[in-house]
Coordinates of C-alpha atoms in Angstrom, one line a residue:
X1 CA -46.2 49.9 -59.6
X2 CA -46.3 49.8 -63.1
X3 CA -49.2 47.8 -65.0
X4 CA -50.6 48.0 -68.8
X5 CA -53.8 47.4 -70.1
X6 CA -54.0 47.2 -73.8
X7 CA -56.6 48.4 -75.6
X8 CA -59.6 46.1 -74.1
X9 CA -62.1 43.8 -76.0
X10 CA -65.1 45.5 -74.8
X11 CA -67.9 43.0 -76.0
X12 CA -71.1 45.7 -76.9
X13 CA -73.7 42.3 -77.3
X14 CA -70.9 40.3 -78.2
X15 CA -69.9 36.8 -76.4
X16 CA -72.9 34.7 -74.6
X17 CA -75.8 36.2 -75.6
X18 CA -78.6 37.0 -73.3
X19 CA -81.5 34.7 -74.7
X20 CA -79.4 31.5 -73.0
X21 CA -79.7 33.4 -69.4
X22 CA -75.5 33.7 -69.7
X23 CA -74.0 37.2 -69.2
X24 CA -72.2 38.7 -71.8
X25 CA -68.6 39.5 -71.9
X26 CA -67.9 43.1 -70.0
X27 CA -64.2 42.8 -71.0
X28 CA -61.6 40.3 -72.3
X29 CA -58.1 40.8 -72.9
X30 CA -54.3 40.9 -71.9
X31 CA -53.3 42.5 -68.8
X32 CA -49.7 43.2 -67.0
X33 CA -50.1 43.1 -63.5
X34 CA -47.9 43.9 -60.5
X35 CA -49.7 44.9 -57.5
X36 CA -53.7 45.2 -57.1
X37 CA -56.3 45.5 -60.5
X38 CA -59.7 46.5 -60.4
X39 CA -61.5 44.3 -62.8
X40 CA -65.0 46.3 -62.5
X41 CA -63.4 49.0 -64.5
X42 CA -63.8 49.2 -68.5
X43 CA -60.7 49.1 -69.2
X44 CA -59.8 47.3 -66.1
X45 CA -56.8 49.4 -64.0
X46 CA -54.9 50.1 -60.9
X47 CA -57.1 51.4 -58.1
X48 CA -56.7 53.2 -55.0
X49 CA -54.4 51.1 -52.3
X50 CA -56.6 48.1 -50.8
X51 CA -59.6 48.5 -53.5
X52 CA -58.3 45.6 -56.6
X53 CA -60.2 42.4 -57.1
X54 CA -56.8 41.0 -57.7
X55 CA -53.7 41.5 -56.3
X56 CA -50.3 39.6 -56.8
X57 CA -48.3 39.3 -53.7
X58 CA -45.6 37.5 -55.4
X59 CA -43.6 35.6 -57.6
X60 CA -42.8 32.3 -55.3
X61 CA -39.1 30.9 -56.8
X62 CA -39.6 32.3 -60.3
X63 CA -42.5 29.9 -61.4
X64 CA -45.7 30.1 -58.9
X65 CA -47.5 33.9 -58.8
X66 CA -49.1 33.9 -55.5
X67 CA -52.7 35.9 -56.0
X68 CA -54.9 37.5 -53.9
X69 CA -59.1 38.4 -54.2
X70 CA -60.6 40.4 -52.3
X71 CA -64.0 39.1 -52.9
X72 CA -63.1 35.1 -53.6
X73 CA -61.2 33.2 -55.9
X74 CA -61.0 29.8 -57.1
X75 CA -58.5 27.8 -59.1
X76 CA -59.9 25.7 -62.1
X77 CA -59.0 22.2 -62.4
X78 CA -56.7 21.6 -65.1
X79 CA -58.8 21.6 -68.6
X80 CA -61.9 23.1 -67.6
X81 CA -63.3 26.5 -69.7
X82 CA -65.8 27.6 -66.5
X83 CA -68.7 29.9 -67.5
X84 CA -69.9 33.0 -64.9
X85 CA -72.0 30.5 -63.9
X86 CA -69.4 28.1 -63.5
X87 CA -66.9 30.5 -62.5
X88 CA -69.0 31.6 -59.2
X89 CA -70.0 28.0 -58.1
X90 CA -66.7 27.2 -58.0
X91 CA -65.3 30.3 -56.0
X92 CA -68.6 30.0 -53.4
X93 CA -67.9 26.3 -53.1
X94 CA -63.9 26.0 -53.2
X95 CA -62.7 29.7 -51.8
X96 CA -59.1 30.3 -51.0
X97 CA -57.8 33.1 -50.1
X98 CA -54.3 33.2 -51.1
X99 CA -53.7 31.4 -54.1
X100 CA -50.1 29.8 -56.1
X101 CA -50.2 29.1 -59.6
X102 CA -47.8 28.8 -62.7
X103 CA -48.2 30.3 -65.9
X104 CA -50.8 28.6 -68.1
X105 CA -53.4 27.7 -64.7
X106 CA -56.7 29.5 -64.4
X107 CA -58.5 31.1 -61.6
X108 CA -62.4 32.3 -61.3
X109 CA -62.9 35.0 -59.0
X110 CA -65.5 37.5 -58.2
X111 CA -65.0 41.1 -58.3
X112 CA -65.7 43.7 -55.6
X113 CA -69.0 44.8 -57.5
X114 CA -70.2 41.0 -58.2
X115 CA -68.8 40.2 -61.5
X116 CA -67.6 36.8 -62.2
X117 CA -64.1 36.6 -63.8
X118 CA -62.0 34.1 -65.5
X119 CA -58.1 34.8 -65.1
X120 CA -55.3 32.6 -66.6
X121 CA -51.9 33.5 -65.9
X122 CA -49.9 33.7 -69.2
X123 CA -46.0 34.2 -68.1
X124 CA -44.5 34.5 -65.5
X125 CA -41.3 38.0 -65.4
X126 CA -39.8 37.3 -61.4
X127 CA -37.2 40.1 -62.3
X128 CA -39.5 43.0 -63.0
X129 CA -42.0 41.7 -60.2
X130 CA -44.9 41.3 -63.4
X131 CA -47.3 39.2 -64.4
X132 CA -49.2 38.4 -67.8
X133 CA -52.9 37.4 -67.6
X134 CA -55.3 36.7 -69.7
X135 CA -58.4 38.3 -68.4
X136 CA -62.4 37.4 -68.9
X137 CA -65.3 39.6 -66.9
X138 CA -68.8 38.7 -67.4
X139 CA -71.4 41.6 -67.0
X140 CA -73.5 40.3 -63.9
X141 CA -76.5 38.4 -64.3

C-alpha cells in the first residue's frame, strides 16, 4: 500500500479562530490514499491494519471511490463548504457507512479520536488503485 502525505498545512492559531467558538484547523492539505489513513495524526498517515478514519475500498468503474469511516461519514450536498460544526451535524444526522463518490464531491467524517474532517476527493487513478483528496481536520472543540 503505498500513500503520500506532502508536507502538511499545520495551522499553529491559524484558520477559525477561537474567540467565534470554531475549532482551528489541526491539518489541511493533499493526500494520496489507497487503503486506510489515520487523520488524528499530524501529518496524517497509514496506521496499523483496521485503525484509519478512512479507508478506500475501491474504485467502482473508474469514476466512483467507494469510502469507508470508521467513526461516521457523511456526503455534502453539492455546493455546501460545512464547518466542524457543520461537518458533525451532518455525519450524526445523515451516517452511511459505505460511501460512492466521484472526483470533485465532498464528505464530513469524524475521526477515531473525535475530530471533525472535511474530505473532497480530487481525481480519481483506477490503475494504480489511488486516490487524491483534499483533506481538512479541525482540532476538537
Amino acid at each position: 500500500m503505498t500513500t503520500t502525505a506532502p508536507a502538511p498545512s499545520v495551522a499553529s492559531g491559524a484558520g477559525p479562530s477561537a474567540s467565534n467558538g470554531s475549532p482551528s484547523v489541526r491539518w489541511s492539505g493533499p493526500l494520496l490514499i489507497s487503503g486506510d489513513f489515520d487523520l488524528d495524526s499530524v501529518p496524517p498517515h497509514v496506521p496499523l491494519p483496521t485503525e484509519g478514519d478512512i479507508i478506500l475500498n475501491q474504485i467502482k468503474d473508474g469514476h466512483e471511490a467507494e469510502f469507508t469511516g470508521r467513526a461516521g461519514m457523511a456526503v455534502v450536498p453539492e455546493g455546501e463548504s460545512p464547518d466542524p460544526a457543520e461537518c458533525i451535524l451532518l455525519v450524526q444526522t445523515q451516517p452511511q457507512a459505505h460511501i460512492a463518490v466521484p472526483a470533485g464531491r465532498r464528505l464530513c467524517l469524524i475521526t477515531n479520536e473525535g475530530r471533525a474532517a472535511l474530505v473532497t476527493a480530487t481525481a480519481l487513478h483506477p490503475d494504480a488503485g489511488t486516490v487524491g483528496l483534499n483533506v481538512l481536520v479541525w482540532e476538537q472543540a
